[in-house]
Coordinates of C-alpha atoms and ligand atoms in Angstrom, one line a residue:
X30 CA -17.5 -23.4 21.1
X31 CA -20.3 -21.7 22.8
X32 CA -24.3 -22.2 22.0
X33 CA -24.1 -19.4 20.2
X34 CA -21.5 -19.6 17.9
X35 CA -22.1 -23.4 17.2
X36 CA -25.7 -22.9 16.4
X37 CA -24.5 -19.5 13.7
X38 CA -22.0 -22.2 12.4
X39 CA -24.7 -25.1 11.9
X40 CA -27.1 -22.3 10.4
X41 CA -24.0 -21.0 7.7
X42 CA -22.9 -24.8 7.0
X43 CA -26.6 -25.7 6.5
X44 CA -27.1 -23.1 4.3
X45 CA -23.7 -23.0 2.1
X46 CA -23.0 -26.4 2.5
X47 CA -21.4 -26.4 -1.3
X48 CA -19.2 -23.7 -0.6
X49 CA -16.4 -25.0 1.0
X50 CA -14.0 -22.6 0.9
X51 CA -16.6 -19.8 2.6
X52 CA -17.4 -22.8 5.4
X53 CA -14.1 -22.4 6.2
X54 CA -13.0 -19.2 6.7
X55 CA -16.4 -18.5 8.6
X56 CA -15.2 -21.3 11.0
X57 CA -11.5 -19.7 11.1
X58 CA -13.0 -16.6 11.8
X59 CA -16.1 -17.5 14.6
X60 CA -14.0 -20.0 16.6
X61 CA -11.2 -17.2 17.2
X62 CA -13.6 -14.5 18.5
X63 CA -15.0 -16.2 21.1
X64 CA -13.6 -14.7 23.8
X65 CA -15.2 -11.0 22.9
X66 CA -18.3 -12.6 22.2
X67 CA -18.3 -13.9 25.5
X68 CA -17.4 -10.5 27.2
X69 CA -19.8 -7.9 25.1
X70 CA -23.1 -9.5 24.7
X71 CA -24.6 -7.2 22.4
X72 CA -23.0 -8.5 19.3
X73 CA -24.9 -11.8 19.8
X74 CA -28.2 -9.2 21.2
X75 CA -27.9 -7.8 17.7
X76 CA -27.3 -11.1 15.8
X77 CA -24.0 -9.7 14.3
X78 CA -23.1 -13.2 13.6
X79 CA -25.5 -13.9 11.4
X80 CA -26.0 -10.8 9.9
X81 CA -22.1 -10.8 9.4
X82 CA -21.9 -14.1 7.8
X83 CA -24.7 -12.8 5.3
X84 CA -23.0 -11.1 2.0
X85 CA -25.0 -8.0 1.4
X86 CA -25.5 -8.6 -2.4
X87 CA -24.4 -11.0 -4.9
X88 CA -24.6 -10.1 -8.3
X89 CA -23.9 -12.8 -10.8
X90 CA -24.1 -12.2 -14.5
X91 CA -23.4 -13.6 -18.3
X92 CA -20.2 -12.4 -20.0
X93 CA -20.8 -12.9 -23.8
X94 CA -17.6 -12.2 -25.7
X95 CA -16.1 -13.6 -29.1
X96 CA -12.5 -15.2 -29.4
X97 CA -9.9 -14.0 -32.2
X98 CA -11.1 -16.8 -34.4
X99 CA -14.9 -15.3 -34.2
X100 CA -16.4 -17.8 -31.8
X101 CA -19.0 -17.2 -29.6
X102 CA -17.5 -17.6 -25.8
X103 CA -19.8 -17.4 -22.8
X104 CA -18.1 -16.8 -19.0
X105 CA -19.9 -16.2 -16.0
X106 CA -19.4 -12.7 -14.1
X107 CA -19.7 -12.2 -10.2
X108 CA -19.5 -9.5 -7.7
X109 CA -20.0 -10.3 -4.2
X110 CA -20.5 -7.0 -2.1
X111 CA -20.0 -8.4 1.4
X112 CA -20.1 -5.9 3.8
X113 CA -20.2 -1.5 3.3
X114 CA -20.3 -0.3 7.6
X115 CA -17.4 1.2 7.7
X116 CA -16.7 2.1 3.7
X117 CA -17.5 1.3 -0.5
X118 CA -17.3 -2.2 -0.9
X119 CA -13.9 -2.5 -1.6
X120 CA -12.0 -5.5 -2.7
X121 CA -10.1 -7.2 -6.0
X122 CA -11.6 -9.4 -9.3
X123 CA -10.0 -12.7 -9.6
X124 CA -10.0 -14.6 -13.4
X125 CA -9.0 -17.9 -12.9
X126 CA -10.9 -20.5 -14.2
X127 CA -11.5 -22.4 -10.4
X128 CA -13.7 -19.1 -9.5
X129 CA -17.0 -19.7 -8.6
X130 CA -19.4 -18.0 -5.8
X131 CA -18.0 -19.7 -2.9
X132 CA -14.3 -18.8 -3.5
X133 CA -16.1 -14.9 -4.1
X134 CA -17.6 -15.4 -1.2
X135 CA -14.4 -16.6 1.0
X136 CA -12.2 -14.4 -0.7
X137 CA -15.3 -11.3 0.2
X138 CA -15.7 -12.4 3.6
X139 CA -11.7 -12.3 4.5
X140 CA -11.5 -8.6 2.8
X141 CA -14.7 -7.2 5.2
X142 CA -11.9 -7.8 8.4
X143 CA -9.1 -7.2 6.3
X144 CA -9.9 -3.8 5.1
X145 CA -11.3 -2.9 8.6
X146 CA -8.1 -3.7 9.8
X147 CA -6.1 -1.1 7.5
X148 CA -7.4 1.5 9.7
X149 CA -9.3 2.9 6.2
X150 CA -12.6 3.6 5.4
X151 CA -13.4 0.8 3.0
X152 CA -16.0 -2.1 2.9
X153 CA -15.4 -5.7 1.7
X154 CA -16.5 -7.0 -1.5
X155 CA -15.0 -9.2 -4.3
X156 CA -15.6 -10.1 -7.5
X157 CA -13.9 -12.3 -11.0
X158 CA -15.2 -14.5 -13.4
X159 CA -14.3 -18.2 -14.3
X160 CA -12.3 -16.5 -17.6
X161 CA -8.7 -17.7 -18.1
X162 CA -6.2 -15.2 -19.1
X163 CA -4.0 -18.0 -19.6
X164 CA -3.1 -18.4 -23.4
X165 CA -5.3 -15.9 -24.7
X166 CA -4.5 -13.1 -26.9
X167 CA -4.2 -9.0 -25.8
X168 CA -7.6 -8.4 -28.0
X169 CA -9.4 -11.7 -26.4
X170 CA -8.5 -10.6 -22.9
X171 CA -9.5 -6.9 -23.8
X172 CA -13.1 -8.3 -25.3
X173 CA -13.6 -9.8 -21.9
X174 CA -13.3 -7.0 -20.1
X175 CA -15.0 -4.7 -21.8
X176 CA -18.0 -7.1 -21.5
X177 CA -17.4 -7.9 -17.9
X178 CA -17.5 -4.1 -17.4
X179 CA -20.7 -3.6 -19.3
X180 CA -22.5 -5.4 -16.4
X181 CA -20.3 -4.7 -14.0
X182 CA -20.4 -0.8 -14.4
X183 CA -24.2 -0.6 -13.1
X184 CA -23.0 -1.8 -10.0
X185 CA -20.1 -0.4 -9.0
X186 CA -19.2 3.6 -8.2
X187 CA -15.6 5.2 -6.7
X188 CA -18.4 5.8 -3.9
X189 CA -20.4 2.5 -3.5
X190 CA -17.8 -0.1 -4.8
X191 CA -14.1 0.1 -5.7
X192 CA -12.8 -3.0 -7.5
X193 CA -9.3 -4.2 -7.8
X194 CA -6.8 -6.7 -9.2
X195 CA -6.5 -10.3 -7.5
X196 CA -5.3 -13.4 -9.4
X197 CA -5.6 -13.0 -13.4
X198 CA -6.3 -9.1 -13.1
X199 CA -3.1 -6.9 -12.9
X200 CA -2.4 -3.9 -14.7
X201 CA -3.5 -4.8 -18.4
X202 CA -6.6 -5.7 -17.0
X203 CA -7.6 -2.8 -14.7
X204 CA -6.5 -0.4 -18.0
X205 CA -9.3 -2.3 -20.3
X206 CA -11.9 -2.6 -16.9
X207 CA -11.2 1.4 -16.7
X208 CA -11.6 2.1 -20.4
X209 CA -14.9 0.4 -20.6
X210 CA -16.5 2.0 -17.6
X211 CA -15.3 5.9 -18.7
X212 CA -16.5 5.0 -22.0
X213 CA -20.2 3.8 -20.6
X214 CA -20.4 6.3 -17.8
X215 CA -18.3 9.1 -19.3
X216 CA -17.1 10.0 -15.7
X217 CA -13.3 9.6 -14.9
X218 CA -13.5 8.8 -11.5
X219 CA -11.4 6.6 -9.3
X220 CA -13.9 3.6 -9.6
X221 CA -10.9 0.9 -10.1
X222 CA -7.6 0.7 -7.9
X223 CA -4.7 -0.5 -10.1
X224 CA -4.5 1.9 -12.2
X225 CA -1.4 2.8 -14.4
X226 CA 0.4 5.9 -12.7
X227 CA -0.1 8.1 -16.1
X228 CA -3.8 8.1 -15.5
X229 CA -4.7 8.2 -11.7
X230 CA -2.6 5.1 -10.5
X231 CA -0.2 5.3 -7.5
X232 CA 3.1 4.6 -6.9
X233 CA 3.6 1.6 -4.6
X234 CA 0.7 -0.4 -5.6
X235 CA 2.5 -3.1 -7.2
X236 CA 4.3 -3.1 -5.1
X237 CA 2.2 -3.1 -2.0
X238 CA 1.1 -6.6 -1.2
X239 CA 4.2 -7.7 -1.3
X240 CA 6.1 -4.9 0.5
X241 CA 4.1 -4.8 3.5
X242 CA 3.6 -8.7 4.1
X243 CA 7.7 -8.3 4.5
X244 CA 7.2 -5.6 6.6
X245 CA 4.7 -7.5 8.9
X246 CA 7.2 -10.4 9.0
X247 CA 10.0 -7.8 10.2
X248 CA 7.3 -6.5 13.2
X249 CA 6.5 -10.3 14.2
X250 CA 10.2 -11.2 14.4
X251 CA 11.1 -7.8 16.5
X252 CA 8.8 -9.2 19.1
X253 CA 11.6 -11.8 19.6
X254 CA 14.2 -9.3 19.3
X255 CA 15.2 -10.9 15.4
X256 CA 14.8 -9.7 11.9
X257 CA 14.8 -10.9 8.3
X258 CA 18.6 -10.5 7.7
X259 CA 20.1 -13.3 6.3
X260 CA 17.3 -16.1 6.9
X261 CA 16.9 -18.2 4.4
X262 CA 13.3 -17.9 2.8
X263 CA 10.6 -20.3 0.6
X264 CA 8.4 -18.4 -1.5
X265 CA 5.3 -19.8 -3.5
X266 CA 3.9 -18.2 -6.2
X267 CA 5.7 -16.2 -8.9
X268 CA 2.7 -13.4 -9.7
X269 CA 2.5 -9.7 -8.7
X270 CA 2.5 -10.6 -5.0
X271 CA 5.6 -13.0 -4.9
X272 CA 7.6 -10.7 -7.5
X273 CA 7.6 -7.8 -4.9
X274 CA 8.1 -9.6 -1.6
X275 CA 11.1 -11.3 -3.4
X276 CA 12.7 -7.5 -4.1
X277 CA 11.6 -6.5 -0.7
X278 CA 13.4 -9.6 1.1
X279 CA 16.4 -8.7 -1.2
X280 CA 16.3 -5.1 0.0
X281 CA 16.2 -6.3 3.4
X282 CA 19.8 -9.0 3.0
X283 CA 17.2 -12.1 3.4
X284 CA 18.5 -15.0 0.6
X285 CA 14.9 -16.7 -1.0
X286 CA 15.5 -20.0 -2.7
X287 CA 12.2 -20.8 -4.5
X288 CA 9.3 -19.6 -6.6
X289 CA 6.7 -21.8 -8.3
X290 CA 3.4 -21.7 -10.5
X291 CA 0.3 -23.7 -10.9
X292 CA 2.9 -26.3 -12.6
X293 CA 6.1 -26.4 -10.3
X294 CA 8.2 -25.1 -8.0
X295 CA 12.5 -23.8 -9.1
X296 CA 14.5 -24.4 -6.1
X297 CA 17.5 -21.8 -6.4
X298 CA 20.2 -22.9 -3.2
X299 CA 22.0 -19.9 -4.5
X300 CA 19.3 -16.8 -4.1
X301 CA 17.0 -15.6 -6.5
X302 CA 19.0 -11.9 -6.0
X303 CA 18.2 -9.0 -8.2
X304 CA 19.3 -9.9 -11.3
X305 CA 17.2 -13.0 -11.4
X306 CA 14.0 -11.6 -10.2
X307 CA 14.4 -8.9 -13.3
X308 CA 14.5 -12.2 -15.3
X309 CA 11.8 -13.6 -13.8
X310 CA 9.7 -10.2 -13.4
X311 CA 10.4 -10.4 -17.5
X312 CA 9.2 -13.9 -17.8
X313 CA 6.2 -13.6 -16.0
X314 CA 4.8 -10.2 -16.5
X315 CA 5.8 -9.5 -20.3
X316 CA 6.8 -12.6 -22.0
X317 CA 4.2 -14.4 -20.3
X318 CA 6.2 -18.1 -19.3
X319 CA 6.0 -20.5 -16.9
X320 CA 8.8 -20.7 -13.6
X321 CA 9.9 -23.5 -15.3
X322 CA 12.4 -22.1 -17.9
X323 CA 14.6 -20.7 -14.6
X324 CA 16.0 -24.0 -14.5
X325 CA 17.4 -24.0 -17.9
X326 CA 18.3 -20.4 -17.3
X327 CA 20.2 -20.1 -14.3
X328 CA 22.8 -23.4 -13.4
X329 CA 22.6 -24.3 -10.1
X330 CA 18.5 -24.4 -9.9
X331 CA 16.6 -27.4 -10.1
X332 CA 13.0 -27.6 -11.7
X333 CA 10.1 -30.0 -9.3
X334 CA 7.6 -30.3 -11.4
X335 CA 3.6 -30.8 -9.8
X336 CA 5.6 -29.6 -6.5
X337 CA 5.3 -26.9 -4.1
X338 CA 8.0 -25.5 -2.2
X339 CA 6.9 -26.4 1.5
X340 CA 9.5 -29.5 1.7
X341 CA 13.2 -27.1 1.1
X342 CA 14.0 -26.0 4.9
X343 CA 14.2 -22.7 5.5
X344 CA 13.8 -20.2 8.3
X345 CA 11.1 -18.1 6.9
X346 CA 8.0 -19.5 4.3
X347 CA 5.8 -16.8 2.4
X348 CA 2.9 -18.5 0.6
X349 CA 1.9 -16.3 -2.0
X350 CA 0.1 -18.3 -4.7
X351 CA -3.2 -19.1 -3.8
X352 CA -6.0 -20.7 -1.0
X353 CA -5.0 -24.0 0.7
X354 CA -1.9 -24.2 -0.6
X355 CA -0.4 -25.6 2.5
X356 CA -1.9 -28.8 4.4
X357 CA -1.5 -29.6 7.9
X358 CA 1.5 -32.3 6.9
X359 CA 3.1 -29.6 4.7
X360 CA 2.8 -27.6 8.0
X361 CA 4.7 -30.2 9.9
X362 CA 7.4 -30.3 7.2
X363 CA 8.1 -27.0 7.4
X364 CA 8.2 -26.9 10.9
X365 CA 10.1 -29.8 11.5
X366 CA 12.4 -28.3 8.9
X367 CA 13.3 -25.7 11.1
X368 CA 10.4 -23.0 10.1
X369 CA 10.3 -19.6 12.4
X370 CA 7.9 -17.4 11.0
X371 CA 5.1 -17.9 8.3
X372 CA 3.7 -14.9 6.8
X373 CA 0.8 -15.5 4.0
X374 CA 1.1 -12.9 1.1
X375 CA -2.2 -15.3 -0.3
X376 CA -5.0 -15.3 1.0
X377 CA -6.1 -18.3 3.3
X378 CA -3.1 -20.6 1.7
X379 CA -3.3 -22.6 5.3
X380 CA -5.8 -24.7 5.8
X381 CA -6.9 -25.0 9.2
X382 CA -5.1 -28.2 10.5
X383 CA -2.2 -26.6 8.6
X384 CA -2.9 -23.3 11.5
X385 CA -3.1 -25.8 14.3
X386 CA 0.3 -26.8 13.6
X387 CA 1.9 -23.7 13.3
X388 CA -0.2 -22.6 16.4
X389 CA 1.0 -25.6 18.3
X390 CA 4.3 -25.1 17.6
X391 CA 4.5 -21.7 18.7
X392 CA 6.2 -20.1 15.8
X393 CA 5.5 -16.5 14.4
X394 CA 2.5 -17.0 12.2
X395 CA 0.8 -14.0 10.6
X396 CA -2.6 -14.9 9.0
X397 CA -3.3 -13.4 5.4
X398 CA -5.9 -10.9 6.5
X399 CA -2.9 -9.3 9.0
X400 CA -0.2 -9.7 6.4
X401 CA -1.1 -9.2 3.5
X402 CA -3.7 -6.0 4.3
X403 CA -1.0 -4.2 2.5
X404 CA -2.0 -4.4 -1.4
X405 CA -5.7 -3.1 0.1
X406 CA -4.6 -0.6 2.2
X407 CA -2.5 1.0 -1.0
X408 CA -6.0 1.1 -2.8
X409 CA -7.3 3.0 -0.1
X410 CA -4.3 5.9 -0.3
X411 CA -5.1 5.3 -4.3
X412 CA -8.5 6.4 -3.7
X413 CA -7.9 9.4 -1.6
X414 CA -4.6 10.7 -4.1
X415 CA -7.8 10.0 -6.9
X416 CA -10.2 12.5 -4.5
X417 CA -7.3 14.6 -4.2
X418 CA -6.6 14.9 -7.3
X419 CA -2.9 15.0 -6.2
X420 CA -0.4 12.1 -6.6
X421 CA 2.2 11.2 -3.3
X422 CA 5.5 10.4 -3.9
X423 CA 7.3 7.2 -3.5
X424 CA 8.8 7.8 -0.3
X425 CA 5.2 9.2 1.1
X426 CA 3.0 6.2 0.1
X427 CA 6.1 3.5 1.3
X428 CA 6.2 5.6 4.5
X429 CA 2.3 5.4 5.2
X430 CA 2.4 1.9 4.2
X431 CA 5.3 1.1 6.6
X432 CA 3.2 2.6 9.2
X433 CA 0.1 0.9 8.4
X434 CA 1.5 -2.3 8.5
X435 CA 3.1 -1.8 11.8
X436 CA -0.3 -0.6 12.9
X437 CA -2.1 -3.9 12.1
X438 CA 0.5 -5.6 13.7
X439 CA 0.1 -3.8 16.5
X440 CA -3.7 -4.2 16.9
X441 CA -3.3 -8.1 16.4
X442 CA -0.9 -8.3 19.3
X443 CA -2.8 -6.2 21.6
X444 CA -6.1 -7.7 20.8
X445 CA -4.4 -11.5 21.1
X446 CA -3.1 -10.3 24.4
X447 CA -6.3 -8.9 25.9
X448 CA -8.2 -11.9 24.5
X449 CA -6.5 -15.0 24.3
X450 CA -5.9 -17.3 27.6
X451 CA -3.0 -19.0 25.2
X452 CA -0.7 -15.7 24.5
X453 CA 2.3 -15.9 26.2
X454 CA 5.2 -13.1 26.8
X455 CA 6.9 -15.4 24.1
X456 CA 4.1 -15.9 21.8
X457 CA 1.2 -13.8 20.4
X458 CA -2.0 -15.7 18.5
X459 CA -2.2 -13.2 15.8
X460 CA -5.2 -15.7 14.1
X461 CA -7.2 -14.4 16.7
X462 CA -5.6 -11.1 17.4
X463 CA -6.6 -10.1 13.8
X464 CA -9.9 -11.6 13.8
X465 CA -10.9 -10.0 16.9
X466 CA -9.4 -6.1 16.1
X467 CA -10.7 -6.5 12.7
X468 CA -14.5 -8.0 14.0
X469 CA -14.7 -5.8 16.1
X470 CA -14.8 -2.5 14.7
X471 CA -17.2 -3.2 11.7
X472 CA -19.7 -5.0 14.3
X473 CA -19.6 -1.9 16.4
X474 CA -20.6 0.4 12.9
X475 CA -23.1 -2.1 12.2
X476 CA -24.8 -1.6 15.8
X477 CA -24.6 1.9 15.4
X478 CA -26.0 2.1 11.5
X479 CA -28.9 -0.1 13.0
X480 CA -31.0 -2.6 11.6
X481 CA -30.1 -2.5 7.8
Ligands
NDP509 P1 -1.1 -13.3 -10.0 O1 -2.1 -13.7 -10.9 O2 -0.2 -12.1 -10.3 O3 -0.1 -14.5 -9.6 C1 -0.7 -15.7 -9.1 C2 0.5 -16.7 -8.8 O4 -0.1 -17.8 -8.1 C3 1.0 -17.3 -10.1 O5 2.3 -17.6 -10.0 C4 0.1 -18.5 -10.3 O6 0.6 -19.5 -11.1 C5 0.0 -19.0 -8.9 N1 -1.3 -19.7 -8.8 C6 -2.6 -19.2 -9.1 N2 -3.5 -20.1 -8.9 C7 -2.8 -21.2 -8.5 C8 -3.2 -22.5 -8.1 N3 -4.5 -22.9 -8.1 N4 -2.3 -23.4 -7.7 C9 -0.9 -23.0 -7.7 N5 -0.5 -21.8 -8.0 C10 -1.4 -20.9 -8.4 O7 -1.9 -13.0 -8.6 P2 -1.4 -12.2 -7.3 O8 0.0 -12.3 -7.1 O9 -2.0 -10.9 -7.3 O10 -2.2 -13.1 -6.1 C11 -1.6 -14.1 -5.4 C12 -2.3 -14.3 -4.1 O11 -2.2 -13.1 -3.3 C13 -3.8 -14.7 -4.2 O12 -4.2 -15.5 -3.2 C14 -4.4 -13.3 -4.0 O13 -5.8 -13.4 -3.6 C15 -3.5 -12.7 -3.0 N6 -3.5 -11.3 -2.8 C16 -3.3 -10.4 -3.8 C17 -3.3 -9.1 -3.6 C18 -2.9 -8.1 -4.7 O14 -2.8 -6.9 -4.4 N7 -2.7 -8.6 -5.9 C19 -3.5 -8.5 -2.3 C20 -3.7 -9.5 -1.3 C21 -3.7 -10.8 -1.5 P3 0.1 -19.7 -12.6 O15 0.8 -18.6 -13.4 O16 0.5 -21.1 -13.0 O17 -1.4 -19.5 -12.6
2IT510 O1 -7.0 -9.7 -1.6 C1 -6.8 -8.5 -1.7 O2 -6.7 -7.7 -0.7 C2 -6.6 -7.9 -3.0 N1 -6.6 -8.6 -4.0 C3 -6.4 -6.4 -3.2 C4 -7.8 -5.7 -3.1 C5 -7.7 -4.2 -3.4 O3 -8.8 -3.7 -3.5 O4 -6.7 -3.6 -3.7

C-alpha cells in the first residue's frame, strides 16, 4: 500500500467502521489500483479517492404499510445514489430482510465501476428496504411498494435515477414500483428497468445477468484455448440470476449439478437439464418453494440441508446467491477439488481471503463487477429502446449483449496486462484489470466535471 491509499483507507474505515461490507469492497477496490495511482498523479491531486469513496446522497426513509390482517407494519426505505459522472444513478433495489445502509452502500459502490465498465452511460446507485417478500401475500407485497414508491418517486427520474430489481425485486415488484410512480407523477417514462415486455420491458433482461456471466466465463476460458462444453459446473443460488445461467450453461453442452437457497443446497450428479430447470423455474418463480422439494422430485438428487455447494468438485463454480458466500477455506476446497474458473453471477460472494486463493492458485477468476455487468448493461439497452420508443428483437439485444460482455472482458485483460507486475502470458488478474478499466474512466469524468 502506498501513503496515499493507506491513509484514504484509515479515513473510510474510521469513518464507516459499522459497515463492513462497504469496508470491504473499498479495500478490494483501492489495493487493486495502485499501480495507476502510482503512474497518473492527478487522481490523488484531485482527491478522487476520497471523493470516490463518498456516496453522493443517501436518502433513507419510513415505509408505513398495513398487512392483510389490518396491522400497522413499519420498514425502513433506502436509496443510495453513489456516483452520476458518467450517467443517472443507475443500479437495482434489494428486499431482503439483512439490508441495511452498509450492504446499500457496498452493493452502490460495486455498481459506480460496474456500470462504467458496460461501456454505457449510466451512474451507480442502489437502493431496497429491510422488507421480506418471503411468505407474504400478492396484496402485502403490492402495499409495500406502492408506499416505498411514494418516497421513492421524489427522488428518482428516467434522467436522474433508474432503479432496478436485485434480490427480492423481480418482475412483480418492478410492475407495482412502476404503477405507483405513473400514478403519482402521471408520466410514463422509463424510470424503472425490469419492466414486463407488454409495457416498455425488453427482451433479454431476465435473462441478462445470467446469460452474460456465461458468456464472460466462455471469453476467460478462450484465453486458454478451452470452453464450457462438457465441464461439470456448481451453481449457488436458485433466483433470477442462477435460473438463467443454468439455461445458458445447458445451451452451451456444460452439465450443472447443484442449486441452493438460503436453506440448502440439491446436489443433482445427473444434470439439472432442461426439463428440470422448467421445474425449478416453476418452483421458484410461480409456486413460490424452497430448492428443497427437488430432492423428493427428481431420484437421483440429494438434499444438504444449512449447506452450500462449494464442497461437490467440479470444473467450473458460479456463485449466484448472495455477498460472502464463499470463505477463503471454501476457496481452497474448491480448488483443491479441481476448480478452473470461478465466475460470480452475485455480487461480491468472495470474500477477500477467499480472492487470494483463487489468485494464488492461478485459476480463471472473473470478479462480479466483470461478470456479472450483464443484467446492468441490459437496463441500459432497456433505457434507450424506452427513449426510442422502439423495442429490439431477441436476437439484437443477445447480440449487443454478447458483445458487451466480450468488451468488458476485453478491457480487464488489457488493463491487468498494462498494470499488473503479476499477469503472466498464462494468467490475467481480472480483480485488478476490472477495477482499474472501470476506475478509471469515471475518475477521469469526475476531473473533467470539476469540483462538484
Ligand atoms: P433473487 O431474489 O431472484 O434470488 C436470490 C437467490 O439467492 C435465492 O435463491 C435466495 O434464496 C438466495 N439467497 C438470497 N440471500 C441469501 C443468503 N443470505 N444466503 C443464501 N442464499 C441467499 O435474486 P437475484 O438472482 O436477482 O440475485 C442474486 C445475486 O445476483 C445477488 O447477489 C444480486 O445482487 C446479484 N445480481 C443480480 C442482478 C440482477 O439482474 N437480478 C444483476 C447483477 C447481480 P432464498 O430464496 O432462500 O432467499
Ligand atoms: O447488481 C446489479 O447489477 C443489478 N441488480 C442490476 C441493476 C440494474 O440496474 O439492472
Amino acid at each position: 500500500m502506498t501513503e496515499y491509499t493507506t491513509r484514504v483507507l484509515e479515513g473510510v474505515r474510521n469513518k464507516n467502521a459499522h459497515e463492513p461490507e462497504f469496508l470491504q469492497a473499498v479495500q478490494e477496490v483501492i489495493s487493486t489500483i495502485e499501480p495507476v495511482l502510482s503512474a497518473q498523479k492527478k487522481y490523488e491531486e484531485n482527491c478522487i479517492l476520497e471523493r470516490i469513496t463518498e456516496p453522493e446522497r443517501t436518502i433513507i426513509f419510513r415505509v408505513p404499510w398495513t398487512d392483510d390482517a389490518g396491522r400497522i407494519r413499519i420498514n425502513r426505505g433506502f436509496r443510495v445514489e453513489f456516483n452520476s459522472a458518467i450517467g443517472p444513478y443507475k443500479g437495482g433495489l434489494r428486499f431482503h430482510p439483512s439490508v441495511n445502509l452498509g450492504i446499500l452502500k457496498f452493493l452502490g459502490f460495486e455498481q459506480v465501476f460496474k456500470n462504467s465498465l458496460t461501456t454505457l452511460a449510466m451512474g451507480g446507485g442502489k437502493g431496497g428496504s429491510d422488507f421480506d417478500p418471503k411468505g407474504k401475500s400478492d396484496t402485502e407485497v403490492m402495499r409495500f411498494c406502492q408506499s416505498f414508491m411514494t418516497e421513492l418517486q421524489r427522488h428518482i427520474g428516467a434522467d436522474t435515477d433508474v432503479p432496478a430489481g436485485d434480490i427480492g425485486v423481480g418482475g412483480r415488484e418492478i410492475g407495482y414500483l412502476f404503477g405507483q410512480y405513473k400514478r403519482l407523477r402521471n408520466e410514463f417514462t422509463g424510470v424503472l428497468t425490469g419492466k414486463a415486455l407488454n409495457w416498455g420491458g425488453s427482451l433479454i433482461r431476465p435473462e441478462a445477468t445470467g446469460y452474460g456471466c456465461v458468456y464472460f466465463a466462455q471469453n476467460m476460458l478462450a484465453t486458454r484455448g478451452d470452453d464450457v462444453s462438457g465441464k461439470v459446473c456448481t451453481v449457488s443460488g436458485s433466483g433470477n440470476v442462477a435460473q438463467y445461467l443454468v439455461e445458458k450453461l445447458n445451451q452451451l453442452g456444460a452439465k450443472v449439478v447443484t442449486m441452493s437457497d438460503s436453506n440448502g443446497t440439491i446436489y443433482d450428479p445427473a444434470g439439472i437439464d432442461a426439463e428440470k430447470l422448467a421445474w425449478v423455474m416453476e418452483l421458484k418463480n410461480v409456486r413460490r418453494g424452497r430448492i428443497k422439494e427437488y430432492a423428493s422430485q427428481f431420484t437421483g438428487s440429494q438434499y444438504m440441508e444449512g449447506q452450500r455447494p462449494w464442497s461437490i468438485p467440479c470444473d467450473c463454480a458460479f456463485p449466484c446467491a448472495t455477498q460472502n458466500e464463499i470463505n477463503g477455506e471454501e476457496a481452497a476446497a474448491l480448488v483443491k477439488n479441481g476448480c478452473k474458473l470461478v465466475a460470480e453471477g452475485a455480487n461480491m460472494p468472495t470474500d477477500l481471503d477467499g480472492i487470494s486463493v483463487y489468485l494464488n492458485a492461478g485459476i480463471l477468476y472473473g470478479p462480479a463487477k466483470a461478470a456479472n455487468a450483464g443484467g446492468v448493461a441490459v437496463s441500459g439497452l432497456e433505457m434507450a429502446q424506452n427513449s426510442q420508443r422502439l423495442n429490439w428483437t431477441r436476437e439484437q439485444v443477445d447480440a449487443k449483449l454478447f458483445d458487451i460482455m466480450k468488451n468488458i472482458h476485453e478491457n480487464a485483460y488489457n488493463h491487468a496486462h498494462e498494470y499488473c507486475k503479476d499477469c503472466t502470458s498464462d494468467f490475467t488478474n481480472y480483480v485488478a484489470g476490472a477495477n482499474i478499466a472501470g476506475f478509471v474512466k469515471v475518475a477521469d469524468a469526475m476531473i473533467d466535471q470539476g469540483l462538484v
